[in-house]
Coordinates of C-alpha atoms and ligand atoms in Angstrom, one line a residue:
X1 CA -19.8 -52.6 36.7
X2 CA -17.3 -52.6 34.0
X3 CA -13.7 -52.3 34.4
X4 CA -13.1 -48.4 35.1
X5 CA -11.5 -46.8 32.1
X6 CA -8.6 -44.8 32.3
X7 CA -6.5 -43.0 29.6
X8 CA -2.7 -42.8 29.5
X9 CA -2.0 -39.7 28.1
X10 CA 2.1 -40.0 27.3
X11 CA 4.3 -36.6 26.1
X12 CA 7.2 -36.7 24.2
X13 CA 9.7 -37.0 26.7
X14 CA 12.3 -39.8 27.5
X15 CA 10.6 -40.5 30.3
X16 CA 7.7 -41.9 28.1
X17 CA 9.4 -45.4 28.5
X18 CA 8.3 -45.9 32.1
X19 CA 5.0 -45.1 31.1
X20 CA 4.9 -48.8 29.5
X21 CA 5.2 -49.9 33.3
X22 CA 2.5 -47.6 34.5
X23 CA 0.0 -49.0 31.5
X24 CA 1.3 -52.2 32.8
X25 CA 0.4 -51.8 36.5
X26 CA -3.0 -50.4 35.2
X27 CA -4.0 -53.1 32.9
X28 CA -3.0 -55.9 35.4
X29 CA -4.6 -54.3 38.2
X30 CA -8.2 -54.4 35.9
X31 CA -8.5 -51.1 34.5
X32 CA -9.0 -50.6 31.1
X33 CA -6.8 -48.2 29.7
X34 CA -6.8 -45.9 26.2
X35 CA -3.2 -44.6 25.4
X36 CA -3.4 -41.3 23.4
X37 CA 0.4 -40.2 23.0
X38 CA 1.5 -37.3 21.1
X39 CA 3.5 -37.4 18.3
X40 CA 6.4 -36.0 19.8
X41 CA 6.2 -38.7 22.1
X42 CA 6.1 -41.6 19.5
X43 CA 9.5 -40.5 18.8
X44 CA 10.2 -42.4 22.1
X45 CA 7.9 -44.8 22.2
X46 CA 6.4 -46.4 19.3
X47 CA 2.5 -47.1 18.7
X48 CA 2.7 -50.5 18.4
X49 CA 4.1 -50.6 22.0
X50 CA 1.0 -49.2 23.7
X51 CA -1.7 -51.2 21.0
X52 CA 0.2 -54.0 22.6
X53 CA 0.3 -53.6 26.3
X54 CA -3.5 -52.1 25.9
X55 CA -5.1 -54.3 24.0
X56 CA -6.5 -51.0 22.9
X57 CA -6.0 -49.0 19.3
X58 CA -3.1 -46.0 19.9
X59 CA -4.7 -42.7 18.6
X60 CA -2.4 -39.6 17.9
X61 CA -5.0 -37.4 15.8
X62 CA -8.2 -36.4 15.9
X63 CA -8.6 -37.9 12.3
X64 CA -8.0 -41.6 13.0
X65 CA -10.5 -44.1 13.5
X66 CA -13.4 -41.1 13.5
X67 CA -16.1 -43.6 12.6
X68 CA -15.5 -46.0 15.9
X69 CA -14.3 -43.2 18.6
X70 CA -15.3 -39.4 17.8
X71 CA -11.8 -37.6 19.8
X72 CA -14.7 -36.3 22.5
X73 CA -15.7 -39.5 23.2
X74 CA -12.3 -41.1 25.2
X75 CA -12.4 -37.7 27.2
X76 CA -16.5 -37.8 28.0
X77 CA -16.1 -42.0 28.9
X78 CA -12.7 -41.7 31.3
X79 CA -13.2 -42.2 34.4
X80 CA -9.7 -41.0 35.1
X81 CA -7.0 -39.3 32.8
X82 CA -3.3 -39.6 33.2
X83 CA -0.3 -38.0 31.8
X84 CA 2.5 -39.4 32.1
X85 CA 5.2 -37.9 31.6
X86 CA 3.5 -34.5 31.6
X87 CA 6.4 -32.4 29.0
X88 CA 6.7 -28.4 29.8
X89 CA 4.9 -27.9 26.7
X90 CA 2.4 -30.1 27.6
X91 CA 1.1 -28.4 30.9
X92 CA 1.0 -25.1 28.8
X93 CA -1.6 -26.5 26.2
X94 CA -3.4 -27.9 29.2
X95 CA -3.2 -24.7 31.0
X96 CA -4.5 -22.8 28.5
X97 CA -7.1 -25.2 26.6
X98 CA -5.1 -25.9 23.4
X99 CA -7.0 -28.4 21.4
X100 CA -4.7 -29.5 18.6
X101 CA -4.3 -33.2 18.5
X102 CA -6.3 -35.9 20.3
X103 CA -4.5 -36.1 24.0
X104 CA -5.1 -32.2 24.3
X105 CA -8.8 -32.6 23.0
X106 CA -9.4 -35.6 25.5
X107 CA -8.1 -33.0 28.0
X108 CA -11.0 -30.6 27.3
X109 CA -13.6 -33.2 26.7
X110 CA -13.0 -35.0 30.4
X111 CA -14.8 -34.4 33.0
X112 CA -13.2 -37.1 35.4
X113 CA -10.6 -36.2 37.6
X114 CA -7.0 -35.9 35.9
X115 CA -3.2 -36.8 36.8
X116 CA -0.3 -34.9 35.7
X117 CA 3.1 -36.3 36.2
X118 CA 5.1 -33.9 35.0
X119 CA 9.3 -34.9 33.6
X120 CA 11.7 -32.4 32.2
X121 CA 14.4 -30.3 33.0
X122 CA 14.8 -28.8 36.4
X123 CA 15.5 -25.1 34.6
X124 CA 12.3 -26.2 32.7
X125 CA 9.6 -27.2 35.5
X126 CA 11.3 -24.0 37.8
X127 CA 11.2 -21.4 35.0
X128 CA 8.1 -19.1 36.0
X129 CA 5.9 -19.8 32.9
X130 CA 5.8 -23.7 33.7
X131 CA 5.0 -22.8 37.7
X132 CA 2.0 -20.7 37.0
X133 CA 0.9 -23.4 34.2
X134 CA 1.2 -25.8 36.9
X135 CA -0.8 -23.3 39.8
X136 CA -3.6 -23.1 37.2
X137 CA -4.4 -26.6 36.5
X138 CA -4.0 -27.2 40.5
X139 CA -6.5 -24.6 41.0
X140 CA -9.2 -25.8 38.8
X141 CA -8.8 -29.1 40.4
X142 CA -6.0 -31.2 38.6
X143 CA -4.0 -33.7 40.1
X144 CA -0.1 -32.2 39.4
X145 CA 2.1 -34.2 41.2
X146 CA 5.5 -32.8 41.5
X147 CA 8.3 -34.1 39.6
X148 CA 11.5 -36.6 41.8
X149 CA 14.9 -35.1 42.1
X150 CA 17.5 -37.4 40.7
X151 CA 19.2 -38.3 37.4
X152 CA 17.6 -36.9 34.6
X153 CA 18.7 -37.1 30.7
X154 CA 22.3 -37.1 29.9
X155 CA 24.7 -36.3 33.1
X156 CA 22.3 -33.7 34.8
X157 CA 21.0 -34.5 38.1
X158 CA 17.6 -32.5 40.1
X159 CA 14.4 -32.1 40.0
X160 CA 12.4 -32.8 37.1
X161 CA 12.5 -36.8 37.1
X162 CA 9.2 -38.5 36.5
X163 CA 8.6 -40.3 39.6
X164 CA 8.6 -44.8 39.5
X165 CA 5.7 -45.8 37.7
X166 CA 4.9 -48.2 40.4
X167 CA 4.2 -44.7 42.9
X168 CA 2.3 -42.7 40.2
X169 CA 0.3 -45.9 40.0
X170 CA -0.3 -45.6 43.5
X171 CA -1.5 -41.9 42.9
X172 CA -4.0 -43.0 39.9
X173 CA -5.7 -45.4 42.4
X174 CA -6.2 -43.3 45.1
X175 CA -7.5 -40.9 42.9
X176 CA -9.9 -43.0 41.7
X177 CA -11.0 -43.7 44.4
X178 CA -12.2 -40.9 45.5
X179 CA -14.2 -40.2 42.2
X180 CA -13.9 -36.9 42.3
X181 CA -13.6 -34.4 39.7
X182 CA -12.7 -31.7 42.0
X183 CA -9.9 -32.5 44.7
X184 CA -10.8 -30.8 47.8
X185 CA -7.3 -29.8 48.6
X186 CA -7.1 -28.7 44.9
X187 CA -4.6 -25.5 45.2
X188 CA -3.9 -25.8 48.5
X189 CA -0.2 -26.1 49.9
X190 CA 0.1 -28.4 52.8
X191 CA 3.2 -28.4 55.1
X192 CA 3.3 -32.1 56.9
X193 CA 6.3 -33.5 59.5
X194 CA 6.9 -36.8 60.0
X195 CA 9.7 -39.1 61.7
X196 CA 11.3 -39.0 65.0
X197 CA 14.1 -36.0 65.3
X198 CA 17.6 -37.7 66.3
X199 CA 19.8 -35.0 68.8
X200 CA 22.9 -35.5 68.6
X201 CA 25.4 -36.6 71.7
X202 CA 28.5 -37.5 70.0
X203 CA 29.4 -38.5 66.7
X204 CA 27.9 -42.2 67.3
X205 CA 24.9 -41.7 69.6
X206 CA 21.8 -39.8 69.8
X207 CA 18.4 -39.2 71.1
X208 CA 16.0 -40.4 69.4
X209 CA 12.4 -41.7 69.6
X210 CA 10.3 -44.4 68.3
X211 CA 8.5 -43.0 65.5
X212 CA 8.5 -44.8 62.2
X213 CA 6.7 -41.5 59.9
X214 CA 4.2 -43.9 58.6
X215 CA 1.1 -42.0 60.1
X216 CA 3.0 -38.6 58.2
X217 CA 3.9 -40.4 55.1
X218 CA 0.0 -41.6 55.1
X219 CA -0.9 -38.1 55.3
X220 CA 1.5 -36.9 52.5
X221 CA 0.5 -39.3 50.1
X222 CA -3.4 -38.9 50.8
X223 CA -3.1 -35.1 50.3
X224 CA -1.4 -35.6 46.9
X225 CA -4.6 -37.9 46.2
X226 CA -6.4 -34.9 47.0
X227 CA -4.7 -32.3 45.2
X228 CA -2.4 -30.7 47.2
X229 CA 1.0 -29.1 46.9
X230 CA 2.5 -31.2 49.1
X231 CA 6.0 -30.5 51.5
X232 CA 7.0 -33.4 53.4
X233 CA 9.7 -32.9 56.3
X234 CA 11.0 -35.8 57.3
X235 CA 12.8 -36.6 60.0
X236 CA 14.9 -39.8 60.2
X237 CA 12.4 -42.5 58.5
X238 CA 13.3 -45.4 56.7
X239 CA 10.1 -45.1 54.1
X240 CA 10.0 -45.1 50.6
X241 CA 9.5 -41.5 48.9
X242 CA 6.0 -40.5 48.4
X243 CA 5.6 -39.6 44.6
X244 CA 4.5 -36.3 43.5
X245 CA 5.4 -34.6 47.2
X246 CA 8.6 -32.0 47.6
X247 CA 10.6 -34.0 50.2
X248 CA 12.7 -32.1 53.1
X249 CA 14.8 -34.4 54.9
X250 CA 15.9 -33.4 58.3
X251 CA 17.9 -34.6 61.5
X252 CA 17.5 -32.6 64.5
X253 CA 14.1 -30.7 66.0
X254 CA 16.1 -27.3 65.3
X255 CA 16.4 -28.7 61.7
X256 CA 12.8 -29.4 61.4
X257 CA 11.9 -26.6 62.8
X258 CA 13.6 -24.6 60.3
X259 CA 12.4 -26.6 57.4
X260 CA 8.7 -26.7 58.9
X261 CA 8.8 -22.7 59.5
X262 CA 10.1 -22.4 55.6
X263 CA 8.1 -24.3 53.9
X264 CA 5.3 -23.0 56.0
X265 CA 5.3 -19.1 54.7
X266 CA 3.0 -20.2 52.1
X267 CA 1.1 -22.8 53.1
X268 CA -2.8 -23.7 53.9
X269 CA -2.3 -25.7 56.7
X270 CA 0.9 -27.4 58.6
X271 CA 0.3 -31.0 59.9
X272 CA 2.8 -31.6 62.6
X273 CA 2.9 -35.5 62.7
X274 CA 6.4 -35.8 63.6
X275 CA 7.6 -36.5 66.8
X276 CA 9.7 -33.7 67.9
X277 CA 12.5 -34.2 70.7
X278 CA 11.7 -32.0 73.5
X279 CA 14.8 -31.6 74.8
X280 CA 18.5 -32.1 73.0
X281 CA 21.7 -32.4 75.2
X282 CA 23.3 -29.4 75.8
X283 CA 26.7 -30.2 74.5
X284 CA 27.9 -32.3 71.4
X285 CA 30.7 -33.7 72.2
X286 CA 33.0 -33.6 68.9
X287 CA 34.3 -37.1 69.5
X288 CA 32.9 -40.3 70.6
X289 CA 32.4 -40.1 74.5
X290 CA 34.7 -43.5 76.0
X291 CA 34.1 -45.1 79.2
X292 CA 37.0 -44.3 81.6
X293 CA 37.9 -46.8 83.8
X294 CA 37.1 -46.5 87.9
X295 CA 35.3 -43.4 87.0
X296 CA 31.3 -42.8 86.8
X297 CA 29.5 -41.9 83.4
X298 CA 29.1 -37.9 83.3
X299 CA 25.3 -36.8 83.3
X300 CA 23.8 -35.9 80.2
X301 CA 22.5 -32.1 81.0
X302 CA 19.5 -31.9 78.7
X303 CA 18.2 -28.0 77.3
X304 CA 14.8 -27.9 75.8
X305 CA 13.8 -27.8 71.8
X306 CA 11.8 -24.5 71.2
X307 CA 8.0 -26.4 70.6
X308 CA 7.4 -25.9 67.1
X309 CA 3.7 -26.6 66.9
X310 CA 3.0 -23.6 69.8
X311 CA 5.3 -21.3 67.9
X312 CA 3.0 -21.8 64.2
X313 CA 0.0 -22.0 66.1
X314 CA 0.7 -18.4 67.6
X315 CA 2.4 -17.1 65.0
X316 CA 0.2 -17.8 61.9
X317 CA 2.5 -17.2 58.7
X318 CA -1.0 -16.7 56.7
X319 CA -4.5 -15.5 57.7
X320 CA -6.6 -18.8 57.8
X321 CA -3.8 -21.1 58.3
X322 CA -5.0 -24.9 59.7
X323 CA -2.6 -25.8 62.0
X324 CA -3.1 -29.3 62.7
X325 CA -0.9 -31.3 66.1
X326 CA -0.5 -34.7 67.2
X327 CA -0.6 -36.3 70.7
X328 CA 1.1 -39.0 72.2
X329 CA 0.0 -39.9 75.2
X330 CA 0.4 -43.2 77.7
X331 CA -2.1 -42.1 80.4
X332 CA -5.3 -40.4 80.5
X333 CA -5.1 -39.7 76.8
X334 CA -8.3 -37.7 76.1
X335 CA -7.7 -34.9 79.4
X336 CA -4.3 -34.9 78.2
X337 CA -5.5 -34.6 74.6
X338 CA -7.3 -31.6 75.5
X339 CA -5.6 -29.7 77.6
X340 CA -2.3 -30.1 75.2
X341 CA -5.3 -28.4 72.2
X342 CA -5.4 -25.4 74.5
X343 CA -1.8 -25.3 75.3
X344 CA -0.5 -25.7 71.8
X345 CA -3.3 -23.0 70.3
X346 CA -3.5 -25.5 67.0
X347 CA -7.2 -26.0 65.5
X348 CA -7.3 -29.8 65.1
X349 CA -5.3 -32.3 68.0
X350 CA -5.1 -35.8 66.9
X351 CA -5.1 -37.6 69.9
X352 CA -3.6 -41.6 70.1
X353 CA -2.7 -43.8 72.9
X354 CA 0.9 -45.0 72.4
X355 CA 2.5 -48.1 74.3
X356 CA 5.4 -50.9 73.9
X357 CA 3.3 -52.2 71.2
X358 CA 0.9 -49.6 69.9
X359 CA 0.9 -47.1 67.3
X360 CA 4.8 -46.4 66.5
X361 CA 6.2 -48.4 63.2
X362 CA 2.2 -50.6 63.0
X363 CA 0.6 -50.4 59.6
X364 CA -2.5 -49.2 61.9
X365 CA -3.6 -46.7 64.2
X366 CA -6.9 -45.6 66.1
X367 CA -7.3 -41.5 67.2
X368 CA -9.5 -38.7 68.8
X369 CA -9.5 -36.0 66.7
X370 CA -10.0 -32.7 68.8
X371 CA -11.1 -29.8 68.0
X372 CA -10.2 -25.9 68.9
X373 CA -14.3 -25.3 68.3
X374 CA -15.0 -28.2 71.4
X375 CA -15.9 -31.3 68.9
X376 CA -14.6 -34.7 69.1
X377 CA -14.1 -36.9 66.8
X378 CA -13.1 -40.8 67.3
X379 CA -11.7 -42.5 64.3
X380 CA -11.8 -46.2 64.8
X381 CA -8.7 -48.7 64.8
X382 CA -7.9 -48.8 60.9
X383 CA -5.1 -48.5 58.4
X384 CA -3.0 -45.0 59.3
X385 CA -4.3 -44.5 55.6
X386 CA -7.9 -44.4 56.3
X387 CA -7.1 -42.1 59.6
X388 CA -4.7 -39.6 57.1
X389 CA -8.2 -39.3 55.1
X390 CA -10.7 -38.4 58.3
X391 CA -8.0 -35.7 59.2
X392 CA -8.0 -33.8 55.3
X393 CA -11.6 -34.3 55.3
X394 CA -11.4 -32.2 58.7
X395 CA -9.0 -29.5 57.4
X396 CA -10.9 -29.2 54.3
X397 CA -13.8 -27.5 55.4
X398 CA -12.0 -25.4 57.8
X399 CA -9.5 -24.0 54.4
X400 CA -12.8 -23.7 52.7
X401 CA -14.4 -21.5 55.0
X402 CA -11.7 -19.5 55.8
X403 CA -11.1 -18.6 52.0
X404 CA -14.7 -17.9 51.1
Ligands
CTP501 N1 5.9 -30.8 68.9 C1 6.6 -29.7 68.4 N2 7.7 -29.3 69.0 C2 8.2 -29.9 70.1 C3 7.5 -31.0 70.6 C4 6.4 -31.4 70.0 O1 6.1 -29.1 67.4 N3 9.4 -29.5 70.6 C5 4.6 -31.2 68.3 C6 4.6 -32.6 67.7 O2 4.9 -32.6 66.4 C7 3.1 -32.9 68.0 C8 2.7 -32.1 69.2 O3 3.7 -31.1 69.3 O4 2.3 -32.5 66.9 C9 2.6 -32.9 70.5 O5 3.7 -33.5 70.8 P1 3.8 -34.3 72.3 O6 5.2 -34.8 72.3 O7 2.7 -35.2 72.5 O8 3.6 -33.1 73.2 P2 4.6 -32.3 74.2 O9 4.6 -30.9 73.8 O10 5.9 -33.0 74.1 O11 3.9 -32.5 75.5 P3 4.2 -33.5 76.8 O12 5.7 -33.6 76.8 O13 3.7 -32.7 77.9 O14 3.4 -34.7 76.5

């Protein structure tokens, strides 16, 4: 098999310089890769910059080179095509089917799944017209990862950055992987928790639990693969941003509830893979609690957290919302497992068997995913990856049939 081919569409914004680390990423990692930038864009970045990282000519036009590459040819042969940065004006041709120079016409001509990595300003990717852009291509299956929030051109800071080139990589890959032209969760907005919550005691101390978010962060960053919207609450980790995802971040259970319950108004399903405190103390104490001498520690007095998962289970925000719940569990795992699915009223429980050294902060993780319809499924001990992927390709369906 030959190297998979891939085209780097670039746009003409500033970001158009980290593109040249993407290309680099791709080329090093063995894919052969096509640049087609825009004019705009070789404002930014010249052509001779991508024939040189390539290896591969630089076409703008239609018009150039026709004898060795007819324009429908790079779209018909990619086996993935991404834009990078993705410009406002950009998504709108794509949105609409404007052909007028070579990346637009490779955009109409592919037939491979496709990437956008949209960078401008925030005023520009919230305005209305670039939203619904971005809602069609999602819904006929592209790949539009959201934009970071940081420093953008000049002194203005939000969202609208293009994320590092070493994460939309990471996005391009996974995407290939799965080969598919049409994303499963294409359209769909998925709501996913992750992280341990922290409750507060006093200003120094808290509650807390052992979760590292890796499992969540798994499931974020699959889902993107897969073309969802993506929100990711996160609760106290210590990860790397996901590219392409909108990310909450949040302290306490009442914080993630409130975040969860938001972002959930609107959203296809809700993954709760965070690990929620189930009880915070009843009082903060506004300054640091000191040890008196000759005198016993006051006991913490502990109130519960409202349960989250229950609450969206039994209180769907949409028709057809998946609600998906996780289980911890030391001791007779699977009858806990199932009896928490009946409890809880969510439609998938994924079931894992924590310890000292199982599960919380390991790379890996093996699970039982039940089901509200009485199936079981056992997912074998494997990259939290590989277990993110059995769970979409379990909510999947269930969106499908539900919106048929
Ligand atoms: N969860 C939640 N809100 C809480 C506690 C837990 O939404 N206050 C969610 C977790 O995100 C997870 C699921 O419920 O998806 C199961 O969490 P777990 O701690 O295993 O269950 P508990 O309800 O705490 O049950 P128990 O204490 O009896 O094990």
């Amino acid at each position: 098999m030959g190297k998979p081919k891939v085209v780097l569409g670039v746009s003409g914004g500033i970001a158009a310089y980290k593109a040249c680390e993407l290309l680099r990423r791709l080329t090093e990692s063995g894919h052969d890769v096509r640049v087609v930038p825009t004019a705009a864009s070789l404002n930014f970045v010249g052509e001779a910059t991508w024939a040189a990282l390539s290896g591969n000519p630089a076409s703008t036009e239609v018009w150039e080179s026709v004898h060795e590459v007819p324009h429908v040819r790079i779209g018909q042969t990619a086996d993935l095509v991404v834009v990078a940065p993705a410009t406002a004006d950009m998504l709108a041709k794509a949105a609409h089917g404007l052909a007028d120079d070579l990346l637009t016409n490779t955009l109409l001509t592919a037939r491979c799944p496709v990437v956008f990595a949209p960078a401008m300003h925030t005023e520009m990717w919230e305005h209305p017209a670039t939203q619904e852009n971005v809602a069609t291509l999602r819904r006929r299956g592209a790949v539009v990862i959201e934009p970071a929030v940081g420093r953008l051109t000049g002194k203005d800071t939000g969202k609208g950055r293009l994320p590092d080139p070493e994460e939309i990589f990471e996005v391009c890959v996974r995407v290939l992987a799965r080969g598919v032209s049409e994303p499963d969760l294409a359209g769909r907005h998925v709501v996913i928790s992750a992280g341990g919550t922290r409750e507060p005691l006093d200003p120094v101390r808290f509650l807390g639990n052992r979760s590292s978010g890796k499992q969540g962060y798994a499931l974020a960053r699959t889902a993107v693969a897969r073309g969802a919207r993506v929100t990711l609450v996160s609760a106290n980790t210590a990860l790397a941003d996901p590219a392409g995802v909108d990310l909450v971040r949040v302290g306490t259970a009442l914080q993630l509830r409130e975040a969860v319950l938001k972002a959930a108004a609107d959203a296809d399903a809700v993954v709760m893979a965070a690990a929620v405190a189930d009880f915070r103390p009843a009082e903060y104490a506004g300054g640091k609690i000191k040890k008196k001498d000759g005198q016993e520690p006051a006991p913490v007095i502990l109130v519960r957290n409202p349960d989250i998962l229950a609450e969206i289970s039994a209180d769907r925000a949409r028709e057809g919302q998946v609600v998906v719940g996780f289980a911890a569990e030391t001791d007779d795992v699977l009858a806990n497992g199932r009896s928490k699915l009946l409890r809880k009223g969510c439609d998938l429980l994924v079931v894992n068997e924590v310890g000292e050294a199982k599960t919380f902060g390991s790379e890996e993780n093996e699970a039982v995913i039940l089901s509200s319809d009485g199936s079981e499924l056992a997912v074998p001990y494997g990259p939290k990856e590989a277990l993110a992927e059995v769970i979409w390709d379990q909510v999947a369906p269930r969106l499908a049939v539900r919106r048929a």
